[in-house]
PDB file of C-alpha atoms in Angstrom:
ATOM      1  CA  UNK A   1      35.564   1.804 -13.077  1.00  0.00           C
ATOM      2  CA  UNK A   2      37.225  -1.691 -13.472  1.00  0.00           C
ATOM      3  CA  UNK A   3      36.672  -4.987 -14.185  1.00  0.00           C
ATOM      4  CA  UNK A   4      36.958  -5.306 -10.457  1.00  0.00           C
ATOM      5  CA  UNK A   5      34.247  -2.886  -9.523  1.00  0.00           C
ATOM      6  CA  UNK A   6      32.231  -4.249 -12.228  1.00  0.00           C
ATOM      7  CA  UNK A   7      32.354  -7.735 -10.491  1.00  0.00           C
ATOM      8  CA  UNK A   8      31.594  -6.448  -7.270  1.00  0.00           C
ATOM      9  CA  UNK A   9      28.725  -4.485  -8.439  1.00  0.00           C
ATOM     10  CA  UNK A  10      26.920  -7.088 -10.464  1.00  0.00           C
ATOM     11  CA  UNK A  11      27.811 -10.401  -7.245  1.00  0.00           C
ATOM     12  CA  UNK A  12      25.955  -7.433  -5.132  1.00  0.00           C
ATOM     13  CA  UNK A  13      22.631  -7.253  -7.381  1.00  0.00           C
ATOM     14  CA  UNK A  14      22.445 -10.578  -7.861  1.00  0.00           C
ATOM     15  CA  UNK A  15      22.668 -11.314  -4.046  1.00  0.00           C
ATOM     16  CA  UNK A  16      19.804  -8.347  -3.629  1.00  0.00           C
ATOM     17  CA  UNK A  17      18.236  -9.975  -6.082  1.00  0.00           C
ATOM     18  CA  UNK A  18      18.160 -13.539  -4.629  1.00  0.00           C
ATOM     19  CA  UNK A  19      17.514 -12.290  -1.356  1.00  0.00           C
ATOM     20  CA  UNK A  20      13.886 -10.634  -2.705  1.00  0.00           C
ATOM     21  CA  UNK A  21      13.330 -13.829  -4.299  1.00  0.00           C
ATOM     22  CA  UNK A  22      13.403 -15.382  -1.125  1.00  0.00           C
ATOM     23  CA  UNK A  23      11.187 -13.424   1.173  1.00  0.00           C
ATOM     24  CA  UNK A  24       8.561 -13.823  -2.101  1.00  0.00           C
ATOM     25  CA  UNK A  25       8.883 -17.100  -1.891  1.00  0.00           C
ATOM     26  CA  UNK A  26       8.339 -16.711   2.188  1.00  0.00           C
ATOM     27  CA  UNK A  27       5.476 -14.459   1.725  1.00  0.00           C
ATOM     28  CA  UNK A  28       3.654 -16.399  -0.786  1.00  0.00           C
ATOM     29  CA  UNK A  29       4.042 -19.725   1.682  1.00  0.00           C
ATOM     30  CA  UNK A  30       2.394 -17.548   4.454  1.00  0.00           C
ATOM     31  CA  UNK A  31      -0.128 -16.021   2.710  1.00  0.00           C
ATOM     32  CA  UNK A  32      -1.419 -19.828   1.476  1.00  0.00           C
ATOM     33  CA  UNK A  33      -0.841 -20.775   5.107  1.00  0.00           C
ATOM     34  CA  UNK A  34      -2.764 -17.990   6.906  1.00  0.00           C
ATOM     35  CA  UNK A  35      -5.734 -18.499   3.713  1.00  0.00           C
ATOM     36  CA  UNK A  36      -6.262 -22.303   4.054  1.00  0.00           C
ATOM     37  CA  UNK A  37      -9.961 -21.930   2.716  1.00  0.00           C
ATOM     38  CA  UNK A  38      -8.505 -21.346  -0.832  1.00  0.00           C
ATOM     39  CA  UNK A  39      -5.930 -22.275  -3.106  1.00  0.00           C
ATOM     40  CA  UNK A  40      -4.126 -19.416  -4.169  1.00  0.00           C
ATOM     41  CA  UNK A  41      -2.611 -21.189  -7.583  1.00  0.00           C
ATOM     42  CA  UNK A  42      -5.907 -22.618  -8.433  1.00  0.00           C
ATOM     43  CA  UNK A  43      -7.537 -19.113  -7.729  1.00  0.00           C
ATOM     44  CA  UNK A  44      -5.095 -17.302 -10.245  1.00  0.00           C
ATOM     45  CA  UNK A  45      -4.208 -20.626 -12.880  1.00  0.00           C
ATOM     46  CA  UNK A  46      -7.375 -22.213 -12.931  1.00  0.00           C
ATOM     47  CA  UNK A  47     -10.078 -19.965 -12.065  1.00  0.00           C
ATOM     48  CA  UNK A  48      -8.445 -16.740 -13.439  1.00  0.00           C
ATOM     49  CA  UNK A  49     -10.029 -15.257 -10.850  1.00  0.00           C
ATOM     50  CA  UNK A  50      -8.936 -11.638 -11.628  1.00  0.00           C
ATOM     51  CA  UNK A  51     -10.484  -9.679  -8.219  1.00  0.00           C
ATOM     52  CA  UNK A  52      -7.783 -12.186  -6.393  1.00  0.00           C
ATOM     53  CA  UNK A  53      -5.219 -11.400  -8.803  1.00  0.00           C
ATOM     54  CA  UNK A  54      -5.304  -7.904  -8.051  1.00  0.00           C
ATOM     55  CA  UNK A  55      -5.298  -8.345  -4.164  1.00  0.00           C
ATOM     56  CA  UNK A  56      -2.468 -10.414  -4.794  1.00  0.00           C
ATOM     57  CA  UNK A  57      -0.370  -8.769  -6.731  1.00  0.00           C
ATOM     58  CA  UNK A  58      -0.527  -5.719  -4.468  1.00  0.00           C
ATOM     59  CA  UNK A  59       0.606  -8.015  -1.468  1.00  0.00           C
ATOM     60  CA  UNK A  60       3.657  -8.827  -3.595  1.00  0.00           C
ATOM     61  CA  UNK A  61       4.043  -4.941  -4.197  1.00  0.00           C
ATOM     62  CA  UNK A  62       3.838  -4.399  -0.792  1.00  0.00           C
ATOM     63  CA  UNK A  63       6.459  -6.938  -0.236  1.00  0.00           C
ATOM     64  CA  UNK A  64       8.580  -5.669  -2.775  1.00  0.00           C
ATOM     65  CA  UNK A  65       8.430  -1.794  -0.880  1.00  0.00           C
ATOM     66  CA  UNK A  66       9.335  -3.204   2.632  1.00  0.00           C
ATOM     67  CA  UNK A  67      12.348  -5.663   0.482  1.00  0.00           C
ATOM     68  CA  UNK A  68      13.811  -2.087  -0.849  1.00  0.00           C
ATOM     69  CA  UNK A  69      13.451  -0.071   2.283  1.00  0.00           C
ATOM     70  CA  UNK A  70      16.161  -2.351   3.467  1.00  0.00           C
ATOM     71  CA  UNK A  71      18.152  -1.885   0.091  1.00  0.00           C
ATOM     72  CA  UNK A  72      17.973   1.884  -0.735  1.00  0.00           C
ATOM     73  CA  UNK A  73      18.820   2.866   2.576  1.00  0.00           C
ATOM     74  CA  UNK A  74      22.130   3.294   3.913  1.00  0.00           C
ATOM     75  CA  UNK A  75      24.581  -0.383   3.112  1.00  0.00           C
ATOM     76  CA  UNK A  76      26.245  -2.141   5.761  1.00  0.00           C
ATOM     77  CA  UNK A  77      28.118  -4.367   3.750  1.00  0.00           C
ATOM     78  CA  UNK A  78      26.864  -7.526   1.982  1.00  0.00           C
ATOM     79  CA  UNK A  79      26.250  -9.460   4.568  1.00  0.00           C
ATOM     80  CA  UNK A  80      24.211  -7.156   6.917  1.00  0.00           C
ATOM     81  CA  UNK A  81      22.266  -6.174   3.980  1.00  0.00           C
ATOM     82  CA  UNK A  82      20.933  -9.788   3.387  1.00  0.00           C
ATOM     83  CA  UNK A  83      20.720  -9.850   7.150  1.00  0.00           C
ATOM     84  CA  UNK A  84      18.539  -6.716   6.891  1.00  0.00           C
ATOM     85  CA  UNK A  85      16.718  -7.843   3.817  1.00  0.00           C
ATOM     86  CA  UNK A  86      15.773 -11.169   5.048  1.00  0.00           C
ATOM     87  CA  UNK A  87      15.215 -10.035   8.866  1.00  0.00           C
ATOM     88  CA  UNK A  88      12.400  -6.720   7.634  1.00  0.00           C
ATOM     89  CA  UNK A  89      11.047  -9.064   4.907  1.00  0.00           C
ATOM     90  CA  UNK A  90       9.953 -11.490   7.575  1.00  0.00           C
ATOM     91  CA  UNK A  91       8.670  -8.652   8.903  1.00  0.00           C
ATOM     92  CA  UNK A  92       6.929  -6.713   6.302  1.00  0.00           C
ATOM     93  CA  UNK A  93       5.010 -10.626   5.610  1.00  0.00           C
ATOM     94  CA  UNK A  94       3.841 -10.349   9.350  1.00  0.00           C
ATOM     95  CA  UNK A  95       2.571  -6.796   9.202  1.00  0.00           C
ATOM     96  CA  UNK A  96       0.907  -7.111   5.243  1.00  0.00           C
ATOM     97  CA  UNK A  97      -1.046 -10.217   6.527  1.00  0.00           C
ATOM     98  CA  UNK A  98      -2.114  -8.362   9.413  1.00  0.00           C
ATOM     99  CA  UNK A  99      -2.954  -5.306   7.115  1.00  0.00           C
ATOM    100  CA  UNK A 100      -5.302  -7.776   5.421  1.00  0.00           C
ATOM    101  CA  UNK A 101      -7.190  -8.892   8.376  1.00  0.00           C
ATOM    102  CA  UNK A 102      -7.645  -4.787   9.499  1.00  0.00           C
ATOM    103  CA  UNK A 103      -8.908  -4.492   6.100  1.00  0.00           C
ATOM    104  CA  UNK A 104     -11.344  -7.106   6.338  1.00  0.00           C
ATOM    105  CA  UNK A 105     -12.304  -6.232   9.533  1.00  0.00           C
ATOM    106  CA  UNK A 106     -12.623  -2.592  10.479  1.00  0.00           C
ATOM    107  CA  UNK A 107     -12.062  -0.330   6.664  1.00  0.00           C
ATOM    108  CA  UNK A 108     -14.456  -3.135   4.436  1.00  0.00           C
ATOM    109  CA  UNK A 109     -16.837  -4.551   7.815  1.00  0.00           C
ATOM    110  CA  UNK A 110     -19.632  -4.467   6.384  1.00  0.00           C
ATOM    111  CA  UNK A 111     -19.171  -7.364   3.964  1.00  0.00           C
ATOM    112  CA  UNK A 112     -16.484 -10.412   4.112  1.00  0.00           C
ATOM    113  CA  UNK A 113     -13.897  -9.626   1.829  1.00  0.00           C
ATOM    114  CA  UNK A 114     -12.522 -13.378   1.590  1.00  0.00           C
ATOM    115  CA  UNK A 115     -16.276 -13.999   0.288  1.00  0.00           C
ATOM    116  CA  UNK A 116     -16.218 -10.880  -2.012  1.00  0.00           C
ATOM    117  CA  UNK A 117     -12.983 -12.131  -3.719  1.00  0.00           C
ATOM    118  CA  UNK A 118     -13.108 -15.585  -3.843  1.00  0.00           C
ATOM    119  CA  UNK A 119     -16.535 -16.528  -4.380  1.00  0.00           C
ATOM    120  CA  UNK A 120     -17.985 -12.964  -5.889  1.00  0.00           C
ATOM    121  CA  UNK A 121     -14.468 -12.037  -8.052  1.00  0.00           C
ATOM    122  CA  UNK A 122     -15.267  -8.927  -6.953  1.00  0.00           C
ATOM    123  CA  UNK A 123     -12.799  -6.622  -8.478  1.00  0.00           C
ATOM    124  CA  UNK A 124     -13.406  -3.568  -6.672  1.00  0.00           C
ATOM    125  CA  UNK A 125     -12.590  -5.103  -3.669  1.00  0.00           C
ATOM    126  CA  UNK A 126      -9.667  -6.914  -4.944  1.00  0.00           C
ATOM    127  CA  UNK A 127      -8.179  -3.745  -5.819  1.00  0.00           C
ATOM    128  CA  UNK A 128      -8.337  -2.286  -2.511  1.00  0.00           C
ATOM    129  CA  UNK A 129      -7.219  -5.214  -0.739  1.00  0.00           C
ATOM    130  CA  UNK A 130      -3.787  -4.771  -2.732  1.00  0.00           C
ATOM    131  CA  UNK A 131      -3.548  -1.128  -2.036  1.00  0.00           C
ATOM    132  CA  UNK A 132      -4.431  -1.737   1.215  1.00  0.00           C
ATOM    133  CA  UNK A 133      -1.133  -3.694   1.170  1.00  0.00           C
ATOM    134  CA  UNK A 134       0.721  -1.294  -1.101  1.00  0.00           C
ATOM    135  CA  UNK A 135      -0.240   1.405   1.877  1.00  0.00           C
ATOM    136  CA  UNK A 136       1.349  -0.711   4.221  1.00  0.00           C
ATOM    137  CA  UNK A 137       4.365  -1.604   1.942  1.00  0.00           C
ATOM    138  CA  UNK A 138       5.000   2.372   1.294  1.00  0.00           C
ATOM    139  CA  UNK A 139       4.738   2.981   5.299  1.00  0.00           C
ATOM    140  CA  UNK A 140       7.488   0.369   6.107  1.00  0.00           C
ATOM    141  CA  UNK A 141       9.560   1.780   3.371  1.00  0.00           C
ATOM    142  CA  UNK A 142       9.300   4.676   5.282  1.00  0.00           C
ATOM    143  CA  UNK A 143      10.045   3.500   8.399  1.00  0.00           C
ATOM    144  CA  UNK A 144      12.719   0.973   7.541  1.00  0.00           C
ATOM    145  CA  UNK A 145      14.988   3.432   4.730  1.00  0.00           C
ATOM    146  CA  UNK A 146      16.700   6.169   7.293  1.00  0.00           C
ATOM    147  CA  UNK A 147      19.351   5.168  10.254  1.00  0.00           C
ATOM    148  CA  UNK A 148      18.562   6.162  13.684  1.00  0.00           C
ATOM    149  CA  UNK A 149      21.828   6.645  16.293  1.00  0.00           C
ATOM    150  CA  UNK A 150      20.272   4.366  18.163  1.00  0.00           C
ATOM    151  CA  UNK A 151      21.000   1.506  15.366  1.00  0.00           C
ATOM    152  CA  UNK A 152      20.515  -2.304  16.004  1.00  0.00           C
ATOM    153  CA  UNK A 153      17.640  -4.348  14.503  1.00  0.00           C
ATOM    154  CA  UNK A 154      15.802  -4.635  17.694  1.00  0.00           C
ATOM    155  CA  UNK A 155      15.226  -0.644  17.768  1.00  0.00           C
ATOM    156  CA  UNK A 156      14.385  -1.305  13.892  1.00  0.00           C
ATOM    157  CA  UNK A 157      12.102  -3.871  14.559  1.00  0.00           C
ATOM    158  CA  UNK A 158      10.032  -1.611  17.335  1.00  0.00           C
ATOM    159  CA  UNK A 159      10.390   1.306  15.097  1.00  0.00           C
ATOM    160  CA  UNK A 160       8.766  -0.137  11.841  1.00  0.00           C
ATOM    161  CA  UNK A 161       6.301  -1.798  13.909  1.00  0.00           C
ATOM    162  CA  UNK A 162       4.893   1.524  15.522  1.00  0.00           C
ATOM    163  CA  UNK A 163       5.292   3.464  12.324  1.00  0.00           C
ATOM    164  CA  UNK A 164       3.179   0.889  10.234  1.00  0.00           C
ATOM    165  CA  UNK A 165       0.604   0.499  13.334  1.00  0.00           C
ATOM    166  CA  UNK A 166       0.151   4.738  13.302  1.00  0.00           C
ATOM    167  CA  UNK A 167      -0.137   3.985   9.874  1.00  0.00           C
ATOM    168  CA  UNK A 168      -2.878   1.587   9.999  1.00  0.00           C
ATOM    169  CA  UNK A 169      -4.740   4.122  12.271  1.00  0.00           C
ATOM    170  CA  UNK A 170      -4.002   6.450   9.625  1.00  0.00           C
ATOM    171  CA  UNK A 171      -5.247   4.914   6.798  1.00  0.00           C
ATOM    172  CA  UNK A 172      -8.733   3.952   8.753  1.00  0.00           C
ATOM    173  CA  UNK A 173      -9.375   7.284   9.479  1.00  0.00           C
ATOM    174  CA  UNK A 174      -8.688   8.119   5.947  1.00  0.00           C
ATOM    175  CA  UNK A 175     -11.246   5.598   4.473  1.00  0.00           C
ATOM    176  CA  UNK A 176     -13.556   7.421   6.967  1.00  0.00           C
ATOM    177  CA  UNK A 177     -12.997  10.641   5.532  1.00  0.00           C
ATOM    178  CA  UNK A 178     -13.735   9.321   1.903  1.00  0.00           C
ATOM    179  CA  UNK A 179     -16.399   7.723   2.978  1.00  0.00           C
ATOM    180  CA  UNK A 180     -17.617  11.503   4.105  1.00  0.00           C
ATOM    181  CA  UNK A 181     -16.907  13.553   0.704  1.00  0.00           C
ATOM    182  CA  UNK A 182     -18.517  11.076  -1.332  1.00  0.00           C
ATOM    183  CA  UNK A 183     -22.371  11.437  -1.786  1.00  0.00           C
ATOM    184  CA  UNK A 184     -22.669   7.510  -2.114  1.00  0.00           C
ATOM    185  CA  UNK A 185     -22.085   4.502   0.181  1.00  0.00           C
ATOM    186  CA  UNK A 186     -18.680   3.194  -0.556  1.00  0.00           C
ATOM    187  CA  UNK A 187     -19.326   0.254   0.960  1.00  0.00           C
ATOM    188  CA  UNK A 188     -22.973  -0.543  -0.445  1.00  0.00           C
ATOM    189  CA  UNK A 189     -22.022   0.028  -4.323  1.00  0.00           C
ATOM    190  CA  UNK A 190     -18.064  -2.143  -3.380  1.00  0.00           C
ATOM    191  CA  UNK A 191     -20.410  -4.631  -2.143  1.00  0.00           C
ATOM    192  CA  UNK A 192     -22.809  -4.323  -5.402  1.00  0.00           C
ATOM    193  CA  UNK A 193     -19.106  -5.179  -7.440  1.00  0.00           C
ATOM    194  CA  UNK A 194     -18.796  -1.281  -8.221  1.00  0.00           C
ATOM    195  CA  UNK A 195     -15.519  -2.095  -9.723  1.00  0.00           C
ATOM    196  CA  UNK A 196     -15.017   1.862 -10.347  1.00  0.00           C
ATOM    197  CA  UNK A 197     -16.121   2.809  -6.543  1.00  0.00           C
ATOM    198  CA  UNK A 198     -13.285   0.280  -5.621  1.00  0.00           C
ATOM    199  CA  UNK A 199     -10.618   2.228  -7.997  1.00  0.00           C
ATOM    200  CA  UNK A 200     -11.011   5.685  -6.520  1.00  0.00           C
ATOM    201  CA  UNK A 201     -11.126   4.260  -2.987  1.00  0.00           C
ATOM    202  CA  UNK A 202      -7.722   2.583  -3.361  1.00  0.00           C
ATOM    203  CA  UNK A 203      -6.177   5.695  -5.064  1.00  0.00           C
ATOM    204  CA  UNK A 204      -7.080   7.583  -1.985  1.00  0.00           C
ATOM    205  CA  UNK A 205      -5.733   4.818   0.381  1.00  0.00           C
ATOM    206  CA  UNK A 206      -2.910   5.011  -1.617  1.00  0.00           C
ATOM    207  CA  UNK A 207      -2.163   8.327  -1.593  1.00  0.00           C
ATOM    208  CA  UNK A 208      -2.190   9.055   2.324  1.00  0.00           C
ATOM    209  CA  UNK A 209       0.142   6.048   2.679  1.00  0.00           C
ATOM    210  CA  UNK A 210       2.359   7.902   0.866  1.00  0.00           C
ATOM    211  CA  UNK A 211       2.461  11.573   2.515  1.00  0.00           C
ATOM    212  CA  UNK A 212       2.765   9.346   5.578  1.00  0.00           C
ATOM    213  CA  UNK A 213       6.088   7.343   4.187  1.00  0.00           C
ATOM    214  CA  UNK A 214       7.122  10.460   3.367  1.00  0.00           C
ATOM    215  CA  UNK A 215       6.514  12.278   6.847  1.00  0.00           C
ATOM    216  CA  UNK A 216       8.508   9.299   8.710  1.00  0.00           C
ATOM    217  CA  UNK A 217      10.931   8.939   5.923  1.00  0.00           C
ATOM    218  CA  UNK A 218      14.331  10.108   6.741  1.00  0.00           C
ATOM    219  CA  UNK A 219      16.620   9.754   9.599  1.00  0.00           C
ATOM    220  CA  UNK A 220      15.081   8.673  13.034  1.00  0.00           C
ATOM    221  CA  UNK A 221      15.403  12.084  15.197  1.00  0.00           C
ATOM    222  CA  UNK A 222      13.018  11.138  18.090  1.00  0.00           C
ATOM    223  CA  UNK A 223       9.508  10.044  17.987  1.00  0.00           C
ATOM    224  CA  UNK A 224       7.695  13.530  19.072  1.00  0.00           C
ATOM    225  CA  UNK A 225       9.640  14.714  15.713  1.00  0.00           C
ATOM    226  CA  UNK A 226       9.149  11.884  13.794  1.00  0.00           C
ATOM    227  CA  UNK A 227       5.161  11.313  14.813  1.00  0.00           C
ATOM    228  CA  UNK A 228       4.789  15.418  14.526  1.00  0.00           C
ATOM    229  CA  UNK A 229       5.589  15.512  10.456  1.00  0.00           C
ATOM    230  CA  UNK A 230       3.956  12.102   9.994  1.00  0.00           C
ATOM    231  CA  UNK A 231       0.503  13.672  11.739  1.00  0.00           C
ATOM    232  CA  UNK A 232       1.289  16.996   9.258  1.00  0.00           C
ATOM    233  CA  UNK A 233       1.367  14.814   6.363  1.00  0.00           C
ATOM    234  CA  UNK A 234      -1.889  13.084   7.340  1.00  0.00           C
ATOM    235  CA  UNK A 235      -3.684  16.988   7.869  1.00  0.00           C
ATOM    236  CA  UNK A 236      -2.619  17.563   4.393  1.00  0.00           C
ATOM    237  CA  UNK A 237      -3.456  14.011   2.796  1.00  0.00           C
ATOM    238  CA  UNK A 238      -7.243  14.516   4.467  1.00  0.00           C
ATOM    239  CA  UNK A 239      -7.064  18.441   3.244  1.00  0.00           C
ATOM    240  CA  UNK A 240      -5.804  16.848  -0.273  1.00  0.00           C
ATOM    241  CA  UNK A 241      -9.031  13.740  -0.519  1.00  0.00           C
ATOM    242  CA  UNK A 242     -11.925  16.503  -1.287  1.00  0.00           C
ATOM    243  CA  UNK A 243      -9.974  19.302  -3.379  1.00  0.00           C
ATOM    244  CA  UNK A 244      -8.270  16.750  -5.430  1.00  0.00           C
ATOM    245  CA  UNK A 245     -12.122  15.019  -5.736  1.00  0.00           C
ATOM    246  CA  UNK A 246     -13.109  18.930  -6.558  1.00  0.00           C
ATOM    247  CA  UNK A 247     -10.331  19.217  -9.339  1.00  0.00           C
ATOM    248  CA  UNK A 248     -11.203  15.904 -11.118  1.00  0.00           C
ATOM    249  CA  UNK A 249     -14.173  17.323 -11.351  1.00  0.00           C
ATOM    250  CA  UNK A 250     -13.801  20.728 -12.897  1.00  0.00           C
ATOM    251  CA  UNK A 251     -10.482  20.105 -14.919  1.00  0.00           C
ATOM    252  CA  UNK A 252      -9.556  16.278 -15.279  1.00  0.00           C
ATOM    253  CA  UNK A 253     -13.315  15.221 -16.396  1.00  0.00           C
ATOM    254  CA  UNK A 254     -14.896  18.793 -17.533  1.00  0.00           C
ATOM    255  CA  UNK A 255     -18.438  18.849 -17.893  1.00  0.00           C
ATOM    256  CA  UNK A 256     -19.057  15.427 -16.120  1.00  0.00           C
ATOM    257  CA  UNK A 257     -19.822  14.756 -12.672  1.00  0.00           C
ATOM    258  CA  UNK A 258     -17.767  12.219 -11.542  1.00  0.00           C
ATOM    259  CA  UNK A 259     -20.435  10.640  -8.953  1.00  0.00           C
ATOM    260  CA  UNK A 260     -22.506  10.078 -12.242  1.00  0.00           C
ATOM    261  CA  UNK A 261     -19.635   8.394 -14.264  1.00  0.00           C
ATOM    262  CA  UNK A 262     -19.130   6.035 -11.478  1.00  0.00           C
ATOM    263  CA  UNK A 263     -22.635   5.198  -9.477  1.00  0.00           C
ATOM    264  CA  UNK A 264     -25.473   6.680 -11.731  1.00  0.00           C
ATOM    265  CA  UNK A 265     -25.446   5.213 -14.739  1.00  0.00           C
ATOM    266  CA  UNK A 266     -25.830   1.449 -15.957  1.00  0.00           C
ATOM    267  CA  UNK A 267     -22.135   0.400 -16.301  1.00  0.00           C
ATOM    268  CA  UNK A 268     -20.163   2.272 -14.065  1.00  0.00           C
ATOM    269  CA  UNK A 269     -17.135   4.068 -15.540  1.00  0.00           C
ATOM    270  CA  UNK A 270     -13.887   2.354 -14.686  1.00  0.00           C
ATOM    271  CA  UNK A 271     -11.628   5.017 -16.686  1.00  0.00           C
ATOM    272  CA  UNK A 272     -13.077   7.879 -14.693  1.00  0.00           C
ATOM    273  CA  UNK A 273     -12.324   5.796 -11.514  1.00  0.00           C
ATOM    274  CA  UNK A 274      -8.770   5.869 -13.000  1.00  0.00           C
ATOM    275  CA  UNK A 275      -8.685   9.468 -13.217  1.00  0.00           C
ATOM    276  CA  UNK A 276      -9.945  10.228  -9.758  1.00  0.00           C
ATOM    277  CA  UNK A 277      -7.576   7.585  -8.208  1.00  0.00           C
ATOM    278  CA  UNK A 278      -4.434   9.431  -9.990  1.00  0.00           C
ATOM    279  CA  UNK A 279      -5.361  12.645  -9.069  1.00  0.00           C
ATOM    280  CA  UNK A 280      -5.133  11.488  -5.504  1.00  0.00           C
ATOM    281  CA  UNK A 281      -2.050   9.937  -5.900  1.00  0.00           C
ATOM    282  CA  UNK A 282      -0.571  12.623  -8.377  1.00  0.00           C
ATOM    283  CA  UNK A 283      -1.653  15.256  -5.633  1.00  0.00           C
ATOM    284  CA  UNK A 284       0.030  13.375  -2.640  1.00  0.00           C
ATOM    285  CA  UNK A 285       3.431  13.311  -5.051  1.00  0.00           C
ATOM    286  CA  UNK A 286       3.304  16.549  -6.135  1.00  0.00           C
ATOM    287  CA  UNK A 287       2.831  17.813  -2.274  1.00  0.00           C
ATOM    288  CA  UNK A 288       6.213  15.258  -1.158  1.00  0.00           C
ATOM    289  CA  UNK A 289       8.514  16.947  -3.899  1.00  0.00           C
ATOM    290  CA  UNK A 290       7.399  20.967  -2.875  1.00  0.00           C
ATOM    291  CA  UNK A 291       7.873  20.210   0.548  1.00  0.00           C
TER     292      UNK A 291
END
């Protein structure tokens, strides 16, 4: 490699680089616009207002995902890569606000999560506000990373659009299934700033994101194809929620139950929360590399 190569290399980082600076920058100006009731540098600066922090900094994780679907996959020269970058970023801001509001309205409904953050700090649901949008982020990343024949941003556009809407419907019904394996109210003790209930929630979340990004990943071969391994990958994330739950259980936290360590006792335990969460997440990894 040469001095020439070298020079090319490092002008393209820094231009990738730039570029994800940018859509930040965009994202952060349209998350303050679409939130007028707060002030998101007073919230993290002045308030240290850590429930927000974590809702936050999962948007910008989320943001970060969508920014490198357009990277990793395949280049089109400098130019249409910034084109690309810029172009899904806008994007991927659209789709993570919206992923926001769904989460406020139909997975958390029965509270406000504005409220909860802001005005409660509650952390539990800060946390799963920012995996909501780290679900969302993985899912474009998905979408966005293969090439389809049919090429052109508009078939791009459409294309991450419907993947990150099945998506949304995916991760709904997957709060709905956690909400079924688990002998507590998720909602109730999230509400009651069960900072632990909020943890293994947003693992879970997490984790079916990912065996979803991972069923749409790839090459665009048709949507019956595409949608079929996506749907597969969902079977086995909701197959994965209560044996992974099962396995905490018996081999992660032996001799414990984890519903005690995280609703029945005084101060819920946040470390065991931890634990459950990875083992989701773990198990939805371990399941994309044997497959």
């Amino acid at each position: 490699m040469n001095f020439s190569d070298i020079s090319t290399i490092l002008y393209d980082a820094i231009a990738y680089i730039a570029a994800g600076f940018v859509i930040f920058f965009l994202g952060k100006l349209v998350y303050q616009l679409v939130n007028k009731s707060f002030n998101v540098k007073e919230e993290l600066v002045e308030k240290d207002n850590l429930a927000f922090a974590f809702a936050h900094t999962g948007y910008f994780i989320g943001l970060l995902l969508a920014v490198g679907s357009a990277i990793v996959g395949p280049t089109r020269g400098l130019v249409n890569d910034m084109i690309d970058i810029l172009a899904y970023g806008v994007l991927a801001i659209i789709l993570l606000n919206l992923s926001i509001w769904i989460n406020d309205k139909i997975i958390l409904r029965k509270f406000s999560v504005k409220k909860e953050i802001i005005k409660d700090r509650n952390s539990g649901t800060g946390v799963i506000e920012g995996a909501v949008s780290i679900a969302s982020g993985l899912i474009i990343f998905g979408a966005v990373s293969g090439e389809s024949e049919l090429g052109g941003w508009g078939f791009g556009f459409l294309s991450a659009t419907v993947f990150w809407a099945a998506g949304q419907i995916a991760i709904i019904i997957a709060a709905a299934i956690y909400q079924l394996i688990t002998p507590y109210d998720v909602h109730e003790h999230i509400e009651k700033d069960n900072v632990a209930v909020g943890v293994g929630f947003a693992g879970a979340l997490i984790a079916i994101a990912n065996l979803i990004r991972y069923g749409i990943a790839g090459d665009f071969e048709g949507w019956g194809v595409t949608f079929s391994e996506a749907g597969f990958e969902l079977v086995l994330g909701i197959i994965l929620l209560p044996v992974m739950r099962f396995l905490t259980d018996k081999i992660l936290l032996p001799g414990q139950r984890l519903t005690d360590e995280i609703v029945n006792q005084e101060k819920p335990n946040v470390g065991a929360a931890i634990i459950e969460a990875f083992a989701y997440i773990g198990g939805s990894v371990l399941i994309t590399w044997c497959l």
